[in-house]
mmCIF file of C-alpha atoms in Angstrom:
data_model
loop_
_atom_site.group_PDB
_atom_site.id
_atom_site.type_symbol
_atom_site.label_atom_id
_atom_site.label_comp_id
_atom_site.label_asym_id
_atom_site.label_seq_id
_atom_site.Cartn_x
_atom_site.Cartn_y
_atom_site.Cartn_z
ATOM 1 C CA UNK A 106 47.266 5.945 65.937
ATOM 2 C CA UNK A 107 47.462 5.233 69.651
ATOM 3 C CA UNK A 108 47.293 8.874 70.696
ATOM 4 C CA UNK A 109 44.319 9.835 72.845
ATOM 5 C CA UNK A 110 43.142 12.752 74.940
ATOM 6 C CA UNK A 111 40.104 12.152 77.158
ATOM 7 C CA UNK A 112 39.259 14.895 79.641
ATOM 8 C CA UNK A 113 35.933 14.553 81.464
ATOM 9 C CA UNK A 114 34.450 16.934 84.004
ATOM 10 C CA UNK A 115 31.197 16.356 85.913
ATOM 11 C CA UNK A 116 29.943 19.207 88.072
ATOM 12 C CA UNK A 117 27.243 19.351 90.736
ATOM 13 C CA UNK A 118 26.189 22.623 92.400
ATOM 14 C CA UNK A 119 23.386 23.293 94.895
ATOM 15 C CA UNK A 120 22.741 27.056 95.182
ATOM 16 C CA UNK A 121 20.466 28.158 98.050
ATOM 17 C CA UNK A 122 19.401 31.689 98.947
ATOM 18 C CA UNK A 123 17.403 33.206 101.810
ATOM 19 C CA UNK A 124 15.815 36.667 101.871
ATOM 20 C CA UNK A 125 14.626 38.521 104.959
ATOM 21 C CA UNK A 126 12.591 41.703 104.640
ATOM 22 C CA UNK A 127 13.265 44.138 107.474
ATOM 23 C CA UNK A 128 10.888 46.914 106.492
ATOM 24 C CA UNK A 129 10.020 49.193 103.552
ATOM 25 C CA UNK A 130 12.970 49.342 101.171
ATOM 26 C CA UNK A 131 15.148 47.131 103.367
ATOM 27 C CA UNK A 132 15.985 43.475 102.936
ATOM 28 C CA UNK A 133 18.886 41.119 103.616
ATOM 29 C CA UNK A 134 20.010 38.274 101.353
ATOM 30 C CA UNK A 135 22.223 35.360 102.366
ATOM 31 C CA UNK A 136 23.196 32.571 99.996
ATOM 32 C CA UNK A 137 25.557 29.651 99.743
ATOM 33 C CA UNK A 138 26.500 27.100 97.108
ATOM 34 C CA UNK A 139 28.455 23.879 97.720
ATOM 35 C CA UNK A 140 29.967 22.327 94.599
ATOM 36 C CA UNK A 141 31.581 19.026 93.722
ATOM 37 C CA UNK A 142 33.546 18.390 90.527
ATOM 38 C CA UNK A 143 34.693 14.950 89.345
ATOM 39 C CA UNK A 144 37.595 15.068 86.905
ATOM 40 C CA UNK A 145 38.929 12.273 84.740
ATOM 41 C CA UNK A 146 42.191 12.510 82.777
ATOM 42 C CA UNK A 147 43.235 9.811 80.303
ATOM 43 C CA UNK A 148 45.950 11.112 77.981
ATOM 44 C CA UNK A 149 48.564 9.462 75.771
ATOM 45 C CA UNK A 150 49.824 12.055 73.318
ATOM 46 C CA UNK A 151 52.921 14.082 72.365
ATOM 47 C CA UNK A 152 53.827 16.948 74.648
ATOM 48 C CA UNK A 153 52.612 20.361 73.404
ATOM 49 C CA UNK A 154 54.963 22.470 71.327
ATOM 50 C CA UNK A 155 57.007 24.846 73.504
ATOM 51 C CA UNK A 156 56.012 28.466 72.856
ATOM 52 C CA UNK A 157 54.182 27.545 69.625
ATOM 53 C CA UNK A 158 57.404 26.451 67.902
ATOM 54 C CA UNK A 159 56.575 26.288 64.138
ATOM 55 C CA UNK A 160 59.261 23.601 63.603
ATOM 56 C CA UNK A 161 57.952 21.308 66.332
ATOM 57 C CA UNK A 162 57.790 17.655 65.163
ATOM 58 C CA UNK A 163 54.924 15.746 66.781
ATOM 59 C CA UNK A 164 56.193 12.408 65.459
ATOM 60 C CA UNK A 165 59.507 12.786 67.280
ATOM 61 C CA UNK A 166 58.134 14.414 70.440
ATOM 62 C CA UNK A 167 58.159 12.432 73.705
ATOM 63 C CA UNK A 168 54.863 10.935 74.796
ATOM 64 C CA UNK A 169 52.907 12.334 77.711
ATOM 65 C CA UNK A 170 50.885 9.657 79.509
ATOM 66 C CA UNK A 171 48.622 9.957 82.535
ATOM 67 C CA UNK A 172 45.408 8.346 83.744
ATOM 68 C CA UNK A 173 43.823 9.655 86.924
ATOM 69 C CA UNK A 174 40.506 10.583 88.516
ATOM 70 C CA UNK A 175 40.071 13.094 91.313
ATOM 71 C CA UNK A 176 37.457 15.264 93.029
ATOM 72 C CA UNK A 177 37.517 19.020 93.457
ATOM 73 C CA UNK A 178 35.245 20.346 96.227
ATOM 74 C CA UNK A 179 34.239 23.984 96.404
ATOM 75 C CA UNK A 180 32.075 26.345 98.389
ATOM 76 C CA UNK A 181 30.849 29.905 98.050
ATOM 77 C CA UNK A 182 28.696 32.173 100.183
ATOM 78 C CA UNK A 183 27.385 35.663 99.530
ATOM 79 C CA UNK A 184 25.340 38.350 101.205
ATOM 80 C CA UNK A 185 23.754 41.638 100.159
ATOM 81 C CA UNK A 186 21.681 44.320 101.852
ATOM 82 C CA UNK A 187 19.094 46.504 100.126
ATOM 83 C CA UNK A 188 18.971 49.905 101.795
ATOM 84 C CA UNK A 189 16.358 52.407 100.676
ATOM 85 C CA UNK A 190 17.298 56.051 101.239
ATOM 86 C CA UNK A 191 14.623 58.271 99.750
ATOM 87 C CA UNK A 192 15.005 58.118 95.973
ATOM 88 C CA UNK A 193 18.093 55.912 96.350
ATOM 89 C CA UNK A 194 18.270 52.137 96.643
ATOM 90 C CA UNK A 195 21.825 51.095 97.583
ATOM 91 C CA UNK A 196 22.898 47.445 97.685
ATOM 92 C CA UNK A 197 26.372 46.608 99.045
ATOM 93 C CA UNK A 198 27.380 42.961 98.906
ATOM 94 C CA UNK A 199 30.275 40.533 99.129
ATOM 95 C CA UNK A 200 30.957 36.999 97.940
ATOM 96 C CA UNK A 201 33.475 34.663 99.623
ATOM 97 C CA UNK A 202 34.525 31.447 97.956
ATOM 98 C CA UNK A 203 37.058 28.694 97.513
ATOM 99 C CA UNK A 204 36.908 26.653 94.324
ATOM 100 C CA UNK A 205 38.992 24.604 91.934
ATOM 101 C CA UNK A 206 42.359 23.240 93.024
ATOM 102 C CA UNK A 207 43.250 26.634 94.483
ATOM 103 C CA UNK A 208 43.258 26.491 98.292
ATOM 104 C CA UNK A 209 43.058 30.276 98.694
ATOM 105 C CA UNK A 210 39.819 31.747 100.047
ATOM 106 C CA UNK A 211 38.943 34.865 98.060
ATOM 107 C CA UNK A 212 36.480 37.732 98.444
ATOM 108 C CA UNK A 213 34.605 39.721 95.809
ATOM 109 C CA UNK A 214 33.132 43.060 97.017
ATOM 110 C CA UNK A 215 30.271 44.545 94.985
ATOM 111 C CA UNK A 216 28.037 47.609 95.044
ATOM 112 C CA UNK A 217 24.822 48.466 93.193
ATOM 113 C CA UNK A 218 22.820 51.685 93.334
ATOM 114 C CA UNK A 219 19.595 52.915 91.794
ATOM 115 C CA UNK A 220 18.236 56.457 91.751
ATOM 116 C CA UNK A 221 14.606 57.159 90.828
ATOM 117 C CA UNK A 222 14.347 60.382 88.845
ATOM 118 C CA UNK A 223 10.558 60.106 88.870
ATOM 119 C CA UNK A 224 7.907 57.412 88.806
ATOM 120 C CA UNK A 225 8.907 56.234 85.328
ATOM 121 C CA UNK A 226 12.671 56.866 85.033
ATOM 122 C CA UNK A 227 15.603 55.475 87.009
ATOM 123 C CA UNK A 228 19.382 55.738 86.725
ATOM 124 C CA UNK A 229 21.415 52.785 87.992
ATOM 125 C CA UNK A 230 25.035 51.793 88.238
ATOM 126 C CA UNK A 231 27.061 48.907 89.579
ATOM 127 C CA UNK A 232 30.697 48.117 90.265
ATOM 128 C CA UNK A 233 32.096 44.843 91.510
ATOM 129 C CA UNK A 234 34.771 42.219 91.379
ATOM 130 C CA UNK A 235 34.067 38.791 89.890
ATOM 131 C CA UNK A 236 36.461 35.864 90.164
ATOM 132 C CA UNK A 237 36.540 32.431 88.589
ATOM 133 C CA UNK A 238 38.813 29.459 89.247
ATOM 134 C CA UNK A 239 40.742 27.836 86.390
ATOM 135 C CA UNK A 240 39.322 24.622 85.005
ATOM 136 C CA UNK A 241 40.380 21.603 87.045
ATOM 137 C CA UNK A 242 42.331 20.167 84.105
ATOM 138 C CA UNK A 243 44.154 23.489 83.563
ATOM 139 C CA UNK A 244 45.472 23.504 87.132
ATOM 140 C CA UNK A 245 46.130 19.765 87.500
ATOM 141 C CA UNK A 246 49.693 18.711 88.221
ATOM 142 C CA UNK A 247 49.813 16.181 85.382
ATOM 143 C CA UNK A 248 48.355 18.187 82.537
ATOM 144 C CA UNK A 249 48.350 21.810 83.626
ATOM 145 C CA UNK A 250 49.841 24.379 85.956
ATOM 146 C CA UNK A 251 49.108 24.035 89.720
ATOM 147 C CA UNK A 252 50.263 27.620 90.368
ATOM 148 C CA UNK A 253 47.387 29.170 88.393
ATOM 149 C CA UNK A 254 45.377 31.675 90.390
ATOM 150 C CA UNK A 255 41.818 32.961 90.127
ATOM 151 C CA UNK A 256 40.931 35.037 87.099
ATOM 152 C CA UNK A 257 39.648 38.418 88.317
ATOM 153 C CA UNK A 258 37.377 40.874 86.538
ATOM 154 C CA UNK A 259 36.237 44.353 87.543
ATOM 155 C CA UNK A 260 32.787 45.188 86.154
ATOM 156 C CA UNK A 261 31.413 48.711 85.696
ATOM 157 C CA UNK A 262 27.813 49.287 84.566
ATOM 158 C CA UNK A 263 25.802 52.478 84.001
ATOM 159 C CA UNK A 264 22.211 52.323 82.828
ATOM 160 C CA UNK A 265 18.844 54.021 82.378
ATOM 161 C CA UNK A 266 15.511 52.286 82.903
ATOM 162 C CA UNK A 267 12.273 53.686 81.490
ATOM 163 C CA UNK A 268 8.698 52.572 82.188
ATOM 164 C CA UNK A 269 6.668 53.637 79.165
ATOM 165 C CA UNK A 270 3.351 52.123 80.302
ATOM 166 C CA UNK A 271 2.272 49.477 82.799
ATOM 167 C CA UNK A 272 3.114 46.926 80.065
ATOM 168 C CA UNK A 273 6.266 48.231 78.390
ATOM 169 C CA UNK A 274 9.681 48.746 80.027
ATOM 170 C CA UNK A 275 12.998 49.677 78.365
ATOM 171 C CA UNK A 276 16.498 49.326 79.797
ATOM 172 C CA UNK A 277 19.737 50.679 78.267
ATOM 173 C CA UNK A 278 23.106 49.815 79.827
ATOM 174 C CA UNK A 279 26.722 50.565 79.019
ATOM 175 C CA UNK A 280 29.353 48.278 80.505
ATOM 176 C CA UNK A 281 33.113 47.902 80.829
ATOM 177 C CA UNK A 282 35.034 44.888 82.155
ATOM 178 C CA UNK A 283 38.746 44.541 82.887
ATOM 179 C CA UNK A 284 40.058 41.006 83.427
ATOM 180 C CA UNK A 285 43.495 40.160 84.816
ATOM 181 C CA UNK A 286 45.336 36.866 85.375
ATOM 182 C CA UNK A 287 43.632 35.487 82.289
ATOM 183 C CA UNK A 288 44.437 31.795 81.734
ATOM 184 C CA UNK A 289 45.679 30.846 78.274
ATOM 185 C CA UNK A 290 47.509 27.925 76.712
ATOM 186 C CA UNK A 291 51.292 28.154 76.515
ATOM 187 C CA UNK A 292 54.334 28.547 78.697
ATOM 188 C CA UNK A 293 56.547 25.924 80.269
ATOM 189 C CA UNK A 294 53.624 24.365 82.200
ATOM 190 C CA UNK A 295 51.044 24.214 79.363
ATOM 191 C CA UNK A 296 48.992 27.066 80.851
ATOM 192 C CA UNK A 297 49.811 30.518 82.169
ATOM 193 C CA UNK A 298 47.769 33.229 83.886
ATOM 194 C CA UNK A 299 49.613 36.289 82.652
ATOM 195 C CA UNK A 300 47.000 37.504 80.185
ATOM 196 C CA UNK A 301 44.429 40.266 80.383
ATOM 197 C CA UNK A 302 41.243 41.272 78.577
ATOM 198 C CA UNK A 303 39.184 44.445 78.179
ATOM 199 C CA UNK A 304 35.515 44.297 77.194
ATOM 200 C CA UNK A 305 33.173 47.217 76.604
ATOM 201 C CA UNK A 306 29.759 47.489 75.049
ATOM 202 C CA UNK A 307 26.122 48.495 75.136
ATOM 203 C CA UNK A 308 22.934 46.527 75.784
ATOM 204 C CA UNK A 309 19.365 47.526 74.864
ATOM 205 C CA UNK A 310 16.544 45.588 76.494
ATOM 206 C CA UNK A 311 12.802 45.928 75.827
ATOM 207 C CA UNK A 312 10.263 43.963 77.875
ATOM 208 C CA UNK A 313 6.506 43.576 77.658
ATOM 209 C CA UNK A 314 5.172 42.698 81.096
ATOM 210 C CA UNK A 315 3.009 39.632 81.534
ATOM 211 C CA UNK A 316 -0.647 39.870 80.601
ATOM 212 C CA UNK A 317 -3.312 37.234 79.991
ATOM 213 C CA UNK A 318 -2.491 37.078 76.281
ATOM 214 C CA UNK A 319 1.143 37.971 75.676
ATOM 215 C CA UNK A 320 4.508 38.722 77.267
ATOM 216 C CA UNK A 321 8.123 38.648 76.150
ATOM 217 C CA UNK A 322 11.296 40.629 75.663
ATOM 218 C CA UNK A 323 13.786 41.693 73.031
ATOM 219 C CA UNK A 324 17.472 42.301 73.737
ATOM 220 C CA UNK A 325 20.448 43.429 71.651
ATOM 221 C CA UNK A 326 24.049 43.615 72.853
ATOM 222 C CA UNK A 327 27.075 45.070 71.089
ATOM 223 C CA UNK A 328 30.480 44.460 72.644
ATOM 224 C CA UNK A 329 34.182 44.564 71.753
ATOM 225 C CA UNK A 330 36.890 42.531 73.525
ATOM 226 C CA UNK A 331 40.657 42.948 73.324
ATOM 227 C CA UNK A 332 42.799 40.159 74.755
ATOM 228 C CA UNK A 333 46.518 39.630 75.329
ATOM 229 C CA UNK A 334 48.285 36.450 76.464
ATOM 230 C CA UNK A 335 50.828 38.454 78.484
ATOM 231 C CA UNK A 336 50.334 41.671 80.413
ATOM 232 C CA UNK A 337 52.308 44.658 79.157
#
């Protein structure tokens, strides 16, 4: 009939990164990324069913109508420092950002480390926080929930890298990720950020380094995710 739901999002991002080498095993990285998102909402449709009500009647439901366009600016900057300490290469870093309709400036600390067992074998691990803003439509006042916050994930990675020859390299990594404030449909404001997710898995990566005739890689990942709409 006359019902319609048009949601358009156009994004532009310009990432830029600078690297300065300060000596053997030492370098500094600084990056920034301005973003601009244009959002268009043109909706004339029944309001969503409250709490997934199985008896909800769309024909009798009140109409929700809105037509609006708006811009969502954003900015992020990050830095990292490679510090070589004998057989260790340690890389602390941090990312600061503000994105989406959320006006809060947030910070994601991260740490990577690599230990060379010998010339051909290395053990590496990483831990860090990664955040993402809700989609602009999800946090819009007309169609979503303006009180949504950033989704946050803690990543943990442990891996082994093996150089078989000057042409063949293998990399095996186990990973675990815990996400909180997961955005999902539902609630009194169409969206809520009370969910959580756990992801764990294993990745095997085999690479043939570039030669005059052939190069390439083969990767296989196995992962399991468990998600809940509301935290326990």
